[in-house]
mmCIF file of C-alpha atoms in Angstrom:
data_model
loop_
_atom_site.group_PDB
_atom_site.id
_atom_site.type_symbol
_atom_site.label_atom_id
_atom_site.label_comp_id
_atom_site.label_asym_id
_atom_site.label_seq_id
_atom_site.Cartn_x
_atom_site.Cartn_y
_atom_site.Cartn_z
ATOM 1 C CA UNK A 1 60.986 -12.234 -4.750
ATOM 2 C CA UNK A 2 60.427 -12.764 -8.450
ATOM 3 C CA UNK A 3 60.289 -16.265 -9.918
ATOM 4 C CA UNK A 4 60.376 -17.040 -13.606
ATOM 5 C CA UNK A 5 60.421 -20.478 -15.200
ATOM 6 C CA UNK A 6 59.945 -22.588 -18.276
ATOM 7 C CA UNK A 7 59.215 -26.210 -19.086
ATOM 8 C CA UNK A 8 62.112 -28.229 -20.476
ATOM 9 C CA UNK A 9 62.367 -31.814 -21.597
ATOM 10 C CA UNK A 10 63.475 -33.105 -18.227
ATOM 11 C CA UNK A 11 61.528 -30.839 -15.862
ATOM 12 C CA UNK A 12 61.085 -27.173 -14.975
ATOM 13 C CA UNK A 13 63.762 -24.537 -14.600
ATOM 14 C CA UNK A 14 63.914 -20.770 -14.239
ATOM 15 C CA UNK A 15 65.346 -17.772 -12.433
ATOM 16 C CA UNK A 16 64.865 -16.100 -9.077
ATOM 17 C CA UNK A 17 65.528 -12.456 -8.220
ATOM 18 C CA UNK A 18 65.130 -10.507 -4.976
ATOM 19 C CA UNK A 19 64.686 -13.672 -2.934
ATOM 20 C CA UNK A 20 64.550 -13.420 0.868
ATOM 21 C CA UNK A 21 63.861 -15.770 3.736
ATOM 22 C CA UNK A 22 65.083 -17.643 6.775
ATOM 23 C CA UNK A 23 65.887 -21.299 7.463
ATOM 24 C CA UNK A 24 64.040 -22.624 10.503
ATOM 25 C CA UNK A 25 64.356 -20.405 13.573
ATOM 26 C CA UNK A 26 68.019 -19.605 12.987
ATOM 27 C CA UNK A 27 68.600 -15.869 13.677
ATOM 28 C CA UNK A 28 70.151 -15.357 10.230
ATOM 29 C CA UNK A 29 68.358 -13.639 7.361
ATOM 30 C CA UNK A 30 68.782 -14.307 3.644
ATOM 31 C CA UNK A 31 68.240 -11.444 1.199
ATOM 32 C CA UNK A 32 68.884 -10.330 -2.394
ATOM 33 C CA UNK A 33 68.977 -13.916 -3.639
ATOM 34 C CA UNK A 34 69.348 -14.090 -7.427
ATOM 35 C CA UNK A 35 70.142 -17.079 -9.614
ATOM 36 C CA UNK A 36 68.853 -20.216 -11.287
ATOM 37 C CA UNK A 37 66.420 -22.830 -9.987
ATOM 38 C CA UNK A 38 65.314 -26.186 -11.385
ATOM 39 C CA UNK A 39 62.776 -28.909 -10.536
ATOM 40 C CA UNK A 40 63.489 -32.425 -11.724
ATOM 41 C CA UNK A 41 62.411 -35.851 -10.482
ATOM 42 C CA UNK A 42 61.065 -34.442 -7.218
ATOM 43 C CA UNK A 43 64.243 -32.520 -6.414
ATOM 44 C CA UNK A 44 64.448 -28.710 -6.243
ATOM 45 C CA UNK A 45 67.863 -27.203 -6.913
ATOM 46 C CA UNK A 46 69.011 -23.607 -6.566
ATOM 47 C CA UNK A 47 72.259 -21.913 -7.586
ATOM 48 C CA UNK A 48 72.308 -18.297 -6.465
ATOM 49 C CA UNK A 49 74.181 -15.335 -5.075
ATOM 50 C CA UNK A 50 72.753 -13.796 -1.898
ATOM 51 C CA UNK A 51 73.471 -11.946 1.331
ATOM 52 C CA UNK A 52 73.342 -13.249 4.927
ATOM 53 C CA UNK A 53 72.681 -10.819 7.776
ATOM 54 C CA UNK A 54 71.981 -10.858 11.512
ATOM 55 C CA UNK A 55 68.383 -11.000 12.712
ATOM 56 C CA UNK A 56 69.268 -9.379 16.048
ATOM 57 C CA UNK A 57 67.988 -5.853 16.657
ATOM 58 C CA UNK A 58 71.584 -4.678 17.073
ATOM 59 C CA UNK A 59 73.679 -6.395 14.434
ATOM 60 C CA UNK A 60 76.442 -8.574 15.834
ATOM 61 C CA UNK A 61 77.989 -8.973 12.398
ATOM 62 C CA UNK A 62 77.763 -7.070 9.137
ATOM 63 C CA UNK A 63 76.042 -8.610 6.087
ATOM 64 C CA UNK A 64 78.155 -11.152 4.222
ATOM 65 C CA UNK A 65 77.887 -12.052 0.562
ATOM 66 C CA UNK A 66 77.537 -15.653 -0.622
ATOM 67 C CA UNK A 67 78.309 -15.648 -4.360
ATOM 68 C CA UNK A 68 78.103 -19.426 -4.786
ATOM 69 C CA UNK A 69 75.122 -20.602 -2.727
ATOM 70 C CA UNK A 70 73.893 -24.070 -3.730
ATOM 71 C CA UNK A 71 70.726 -25.624 -2.286
ATOM 72 C CA UNK A 72 68.821 -28.848 -2.864
ATOM 73 C CA UNK A 73 65.422 -29.812 -1.479
ATOM 74 C CA UNK A 74 64.531 -33.501 -1.637
ATOM 75 C CA UNK A 75 62.320 -35.735 0.531
ATOM 76 C CA UNK A 76 61.599 -32.875 2.895
ATOM 77 C CA UNK A 77 65.249 -32.118 3.607
ATOM 78 C CA UNK A 78 67.251 -29.024 2.663
ATOM 79 C CA UNK A 79 71.000 -29.244 2.061
ATOM 80 C CA UNK A 80 72.988 -26.125 1.238
ATOM 81 C CA UNK A 81 76.599 -25.009 0.905
ATOM 82 C CA UNK A 82 78.281 -21.688 0.218
ATOM 83 C CA UNK A 83 81.259 -19.463 0.940
ATOM 84 C CA UNK A 84 80.805 -16.280 3.005
ATOM 85 C CA UNK A 85 82.680 -13.217 1.735
ATOM 86 C CA UNK A 86 83.181 -9.698 3.068
ATOM 87 C CA UNK A 87 81.363 -7.694 0.364
ATOM 88 C CA UNK A 88 83.720 -4.714 -0.017
ATOM 89 C CA UNK A 89 87.036 -6.570 -0.245
ATOM 90 C CA UNK A 90 85.596 -9.781 -1.695
ATOM 91 C CA UNK A 91 87.752 -11.777 0.724
ATOM 92 C CA UNK A 92 86.481 -15.148 1.897
ATOM 93 C CA UNK A 93 85.604 -15.244 5.595
ATOM 94 C CA UNK A 94 84.211 -18.765 6.033
ATOM 95 C CA UNK A 95 82.511 -21.631 4.286
ATOM 96 C CA UNK A 96 79.174 -23.000 5.447
ATOM 97 C CA UNK A 97 77.223 -26.255 5.220
ATOM 98 C CA UNK A 98 73.544 -26.334 6.207
ATOM 99 C CA UNK A 99 71.143 -29.227 6.802
ATOM 100 C CA UNK A 100 67.466 -28.735 7.673
ATOM 101 C CA UNK A 101 64.600 -31.202 8.056
ATOM 102 C CA UNK A 102 61.279 -29.599 7.139
ATOM 103 C CA UNK A 103 59.361 -32.386 8.855
ATOM 104 C CA UNK A 104 60.539 -31.652 12.396
ATOM 105 C CA UNK A 105 62.212 -28.230 11.894
ATOM 106 C CA UNK A 106 65.604 -29.452 13.097
ATOM 107 C CA UNK A 107 68.952 -28.808 11.523
ATOM 108 C CA UNK A 108 72.466 -27.511 11.821
ATOM 109 C CA UNK A 109 74.965 -25.218 10.163
ATOM 110 C CA UNK A 110 78.708 -25.849 10.158
ATOM 111 C CA UNK A 111 81.059 -22.905 9.712
ATOM 112 C CA UNK A 112 84.748 -23.234 8.906
ATOM 113 C CA UNK A 113 87.301 -20.422 8.967
ATOM 114 C CA UNK A 114 90.566 -21.418 7.315
ATOM 115 C CA UNK A 115 93.320 -18.900 7.956
ATOM 116 C CA UNK A 116 91.363 -15.634 7.765
ATOM 117 C CA UNK A 117 93.996 -12.896 7.573
ATOM 118 C CA UNK A 118 93.517 -9.436 9.065
ATOM 119 C CA UNK A 119 95.717 -6.810 7.433
ATOM 120 C CA UNK A 120 95.404 -3.557 5.467
ATOM 121 C CA UNK A 121 92.811 -5.219 3.186
ATOM 122 C CA UNK A 122 90.527 -6.476 5.938
ATOM 123 C CA UNK A 123 89.998 -5.267 9.506
ATOM 124 C CA UNK A 124 87.627 -6.754 12.136
ATOM 125 C CA UNK A 125 85.254 -3.752 11.983
ATOM 126 C CA UNK A 126 84.420 -4.761 8.404
ATOM 127 C CA UNK A 127 82.914 -7.933 9.867
ATOM 128 C CA UNK A 128 81.451 -6.673 13.150
ATOM 129 C CA UNK A 129 80.729 -3.263 14.645
ATOM 130 C CA UNK A 130 81.490 -4.720 18.088
ATOM 131 C CA UNK A 131 85.225 -4.080 17.658
ATOM 132 C CA UNK A 132 84.892 -0.532 16.314
ATOM 133 C CA UNK A 133 86.648 1.953 18.577
ATOM 134 C CA UNK A 134 88.118 -0.774 20.782
ATOM 135 C CA UNK A 135 90.894 -2.264 18.659
ATOM 136 C CA UNK A 136 92.574 -1.104 15.456
ATOM 137 C CA UNK A 137 95.463 -1.861 13.097
ATOM 138 C CA UNK A 138 94.987 -5.600 13.520
ATOM 139 C CA UNK A 139 97.504 -7.819 11.790
ATOM 140 C CA UNK A 140 97.068 -11.542 12.382
ATOM 141 C CA UNK A 141 95.278 -14.734 11.498
ATOM 142 C CA UNK A 142 92.125 -16.537 12.689
ATOM 143 C CA UNK A 143 91.234 -20.172 12.091
ATOM 144 C CA UNK A 144 88.566 -22.452 13.537
ATOM 145 C CA UNK A 145 85.133 -24.046 13.299
ATOM 146 C CA UNK A 146 81.660 -23.248 14.570
ATOM 147 C CA UNK A 147 78.372 -25.132 14.803
ATOM 148 C CA UNK A 148 74.790 -23.859 15.041
ATOM 149 C CA UNK A 149 71.981 -26.301 15.884
ATOM 150 C CA UNK A 150 68.237 -25.732 16.070
ATOM 151 C CA UNK A 151 65.129 -27.698 17.008
ATOM 152 C CA UNK A 152 61.851 -27.214 18.878
ATOM 153 C CA UNK A 153 63.800 -26.246 22.012
ATOM 154 C CA UNK A 154 65.562 -23.316 20.336
ATOM 155 C CA UNK A 155 68.959 -22.465 18.866
ATOM 156 C CA UNK A 156 72.348 -23.468 20.261
ATOM 157 C CA UNK A 157 75.765 -22.539 18.958
ATOM 158 C CA UNK A 158 79.357 -23.320 19.828
ATOM 159 C CA UNK A 159 82.799 -23.101 18.309
ATOM 160 C CA UNK A 160 86.533 -23.191 18.737
ATOM 161 C CA UNK A 161 88.674 -20.508 17.109
ATOM 162 C CA UNK A 162 92.379 -19.699 17.337
ATOM 163 C CA UNK A 163 93.945 -16.245 17.031
ATOM 164 C CA UNK A 164 97.528 -16.641 15.877
ATOM 165 C CA UNK A 165 100.552 -14.313 16.138
ATOM 166 C CA UNK A 166 98.475 -11.135 16.096
ATOM 167 C CA UNK A 167 99.392 -7.526 16.737
ATOM 168 C CA UNK A 168 96.928 -4.706 17.338
ATOM 169 C CA UNK A 169 96.400 -1.305 18.893
ATOM 170 C CA UNK A 170 94.193 -1.394 21.999
ATOM 171 C CA UNK A 171 92.966 1.368 24.312
ATOM 172 C CA UNK A 172 95.624 0.477 26.911
ATOM 173 C CA UNK A 173 98.490 0.365 24.405
ATOM 174 C CA UNK A 174 100.016 -1.683 21.567
ATOM 175 C CA UNK A 175 99.904 -5.475 21.724
ATOM 176 C CA UNK A 176 102.237 -7.815 19.840
ATOM 177 C CA UNK A 177 102.383 -11.584 19.528
ATOM 178 C CA UNK A 178 98.861 -12.260 20.815
ATOM 179 C CA UNK A 179 97.808 -15.913 20.638
ATOM 180 C CA UNK A 180 94.680 -17.467 22.131
ATOM 181 C CA UNK A 181 92.129 -20.214 21.559
ATOM 182 C CA UNK A 182 88.495 -19.215 22.085
ATOM 183 C CA UNK A 183 86.054 -21.931 23.165
ATOM 184 C CA UNK A 184 82.614 -20.455 22.530
ATOM 185 C CA UNK A 185 79.688 -21.787 24.533
ATOM 186 C CA UNK A 186 77.412 -19.388 22.608
ATOM 187 C CA UNK A 187 78.940 -18.490 19.263
ATOM 188 C CA UNK A 188 76.055 -16.267 18.136
ATOM 189 C CA UNK A 189 76.099 -14.450 21.477
ATOM 190 C CA UNK A 190 79.923 -14.217 21.438
ATOM 191 C CA UNK A 191 80.236 -15.841 24.900
ATOM 192 C CA UNK A 192 82.935 -18.278 26.021
ATOM 193 C CA UNK A 193 83.626 -20.596 28.908
ATOM 194 C CA UNK A 194 85.682 -19.096 31.778
ATOM 195 C CA UNK A 195 89.426 -19.588 31.927
ATOM 196 C CA UNK A 196 90.357 -18.679 28.361
ATOM 197 C CA UNK A 197 94.114 -18.210 28.048
ATOM 198 C CA UNK A 198 95.823 -15.515 25.975
ATOM 199 C CA UNK A 199 99.587 -15.343 25.606
ATOM 200 C CA UNK A 200 101.035 -11.934 24.806
ATOM 201 C CA UNK A 201 104.607 -11.521 23.626
ATOM 202 C CA UNK A 202 104.606 -7.768 24.235
ATOM 203 C CA UNK A 203 102.259 -5.302 25.937
ATOM 204 C CA UNK A 204 103.006 -1.620 26.414
ATOM 205 C CA UNK A 205 100.605 0.261 28.725
ATOM 206 C CA UNK A 206 103.364 2.870 29.228
ATOM 207 C CA UNK A 207 106.283 0.560 29.977
ATOM 208 C CA UNK A 208 106.887 -2.526 27.854
ATOM 209 C CA UNK A 209 106.074 -5.877 29.466
ATOM 210 C CA UNK A 210 107.087 -9.133 27.783
ATOM 211 C CA UNK A 211 105.814 -12.728 27.716
ATOM 212 C CA UNK A 212 102.565 -12.306 29.618
ATOM 213 C CA UNK A 213 99.579 -14.593 30.193
ATOM 214 C CA UNK A 214 95.997 -13.303 30.541
ATOM 215 C CA UNK A 215 93.103 -15.440 31.769
ATOM 216 C CA UNK A 216 89.702 -14.150 30.655
ATOM 217 C CA UNK A 217 86.100 -14.884 29.648
ATOM 218 C CA UNK A 218 83.844 -13.325 27.009
ATOM 219 C CA UNK A 219 80.431 -12.598 28.531
ATOM 220 C CA UNK A 220 77.103 -11.849 26.822
ATOM 221 C CA UNK A 221 76.238 -8.260 25.890
ATOM 222 C CA UNK A 222 79.762 -7.308 24.817
ATOM 223 C CA UNK A 223 81.435 -7.738 28.191
ATOM 224 C CA UNK A 224 84.871 -9.207 28.932
ATOM 225 C CA UNK A 225 85.812 -10.556 32.340
ATOM 226 C CA UNK A 226 89.535 -10.257 33.004
ATOM 227 C CA UNK A 227 90.271 -12.983 35.524
ATOM 228 C CA UNK A 228 93.973 -12.192 35.812
ATOM 229 C CA UNK A 229 97.021 -11.143 33.824
ATOM 230 C CA UNK A 230 100.675 -11.704 34.716
ATOM 231 C CA UNK A 231 103.987 -10.610 33.202
ATOM 232 C CA UNK A 232 107.541 -11.099 34.487
ATOM 233 C CA UNK A 233 108.762 -7.565 35.105
ATOM 234 C CA UNK A 234 112.276 -6.515 36.135
ATOM 235 C CA UNK A 235 112.783 -9.230 38.726
ATOM 236 C CA UNK A 236 109.155 -9.140 39.861
ATOM 237 C CA UNK A 237 105.695 -9.360 38.334
ATOM 238 C CA UNK A 238 103.287 -6.989 36.630
ATOM 239 C CA UNK A 239 99.775 -8.149 37.542
ATOM 240 C CA UNK A 240 96.555 -7.083 35.823
ATOM 241 C CA UNK A 241 93.826 -7.025 38.469
ATOM 242 C CA UNK A 242 90.452 -8.784 37.860
ATOM 243 C CA UNK A 243 87.789 -6.600 36.277
ATOM 244 C CA UNK A 244 84.833 -6.628 33.893
ATOM 245 C CA UNK A 245 85.063 -4.402 30.821
ATOM 246 C CA UNK A 246 81.750 -3.392 29.224
ATOM 247 C CA UNK A 247 82.173 -2.585 25.540
ATOM 248 C CA UNK A 248 78.436 -2.004 25.085
ATOM 249 C CA UNK A 249 78.469 1.444 26.670
ATOM 250 C CA UNK A 250 80.512 4.546 26.033
ATOM 251 C CA UNK A 251 82.384 5.126 29.260
ATOM 252 C CA UNK A 252 85.858 5.518 30.621
ATOM 253 C CA UNK A 253 87.459 2.114 31.109
ATOM 254 C CA UNK A 254 90.147 1.564 33.683
ATOM 255 C CA UNK A 255 92.611 -1.289 34.006
ATOM 256 C CA UNK A 256 94.585 -1.647 37.227
ATOM 257 C CA UNK A 257 98.119 -3.025 37.060
ATOM 258 C CA UNK A 258 99.998 -3.952 40.229
ATOM 259 C CA UNK A 259 103.762 -4.349 40.619
ATOM 260 C CA UNK A 260 105.037 -7.078 42.953
ATOM 261 C CA UNK A 261 108.688 -7.687 43.816
ATOM 262 C CA UNK A 262 110.086 -5.096 41.402
ATOM 263 C CA UNK A 263 113.893 -4.823 41.326
ATOM 264 C CA UNK A 264 114.212 -1.027 41.259
ATOM 265 C CA UNK A 265 117.868 -1.134 40.180
ATOM 266 C CA UNK A 266 117.067 -3.226 37.097
ATOM 267 C CA UNK A 267 114.039 -1.052 36.304
ATOM 268 C CA UNK A 268 115.967 2.237 36.484
ATOM 269 C CA UNK A 269 118.792 0.789 34.413
ATOM 270 C CA UNK A 270 116.428 -0.137 31.579
ATOM 271 C CA UNK A 271 113.877 2.699 31.601
ATOM 272 C CA UNK A 272 115.072 6.075 30.284
#
């Protein structure tokens, strides 16, 4: 990075360009930082624009721009705030607050997503390559909060996010009215507790099924465990059998649906 500065009546101030770094052992990298810094009365302040990217060898999320990053360093403690934006569209994804103690290398980051809208301006693959080729034409809203903590024992992350009234195209057919709350036990690793519940107003794997409930779990390494799915279906039930779907490999993926108690007369009357 390049630092330039000058003495002023109340302290020292200057500019920074090409700044890069990392806070503690958090697996997030800062790059292309450019802005103004100042030193006054033992306090360092920084106002800059920068990018945040994933430290993992295979990126879990695409770089995000922070046009309004503000940082202060006083008494050995760093405090920072900023809004994360998708660079191409300029749309805000989340806001972040960071605290870090240089003395014991502990800290936390709080992330807040307030009604992030997926539509023709922003699709999930703009934020993460993990969804590319698996879902498309997403129209819906995400809201929630996440927390990342770090200390000498490592990094921990958690979060709770809601997907509201969402429609999308999936490999097994179109989905409408999807709603679920994700309780992440490892937000950075995209893993949840078991027993997550998704409600689906309409699913069409070939024949439309309405008002279903899917129980599932997000596993590490881009895997999803389907615990069970059930839909009322022409006097009986359409049941999605348990399975694990691996999105980390290119392979044929099969979902098995089972019909129980189907009323054939009702089915034939409705299906052309």
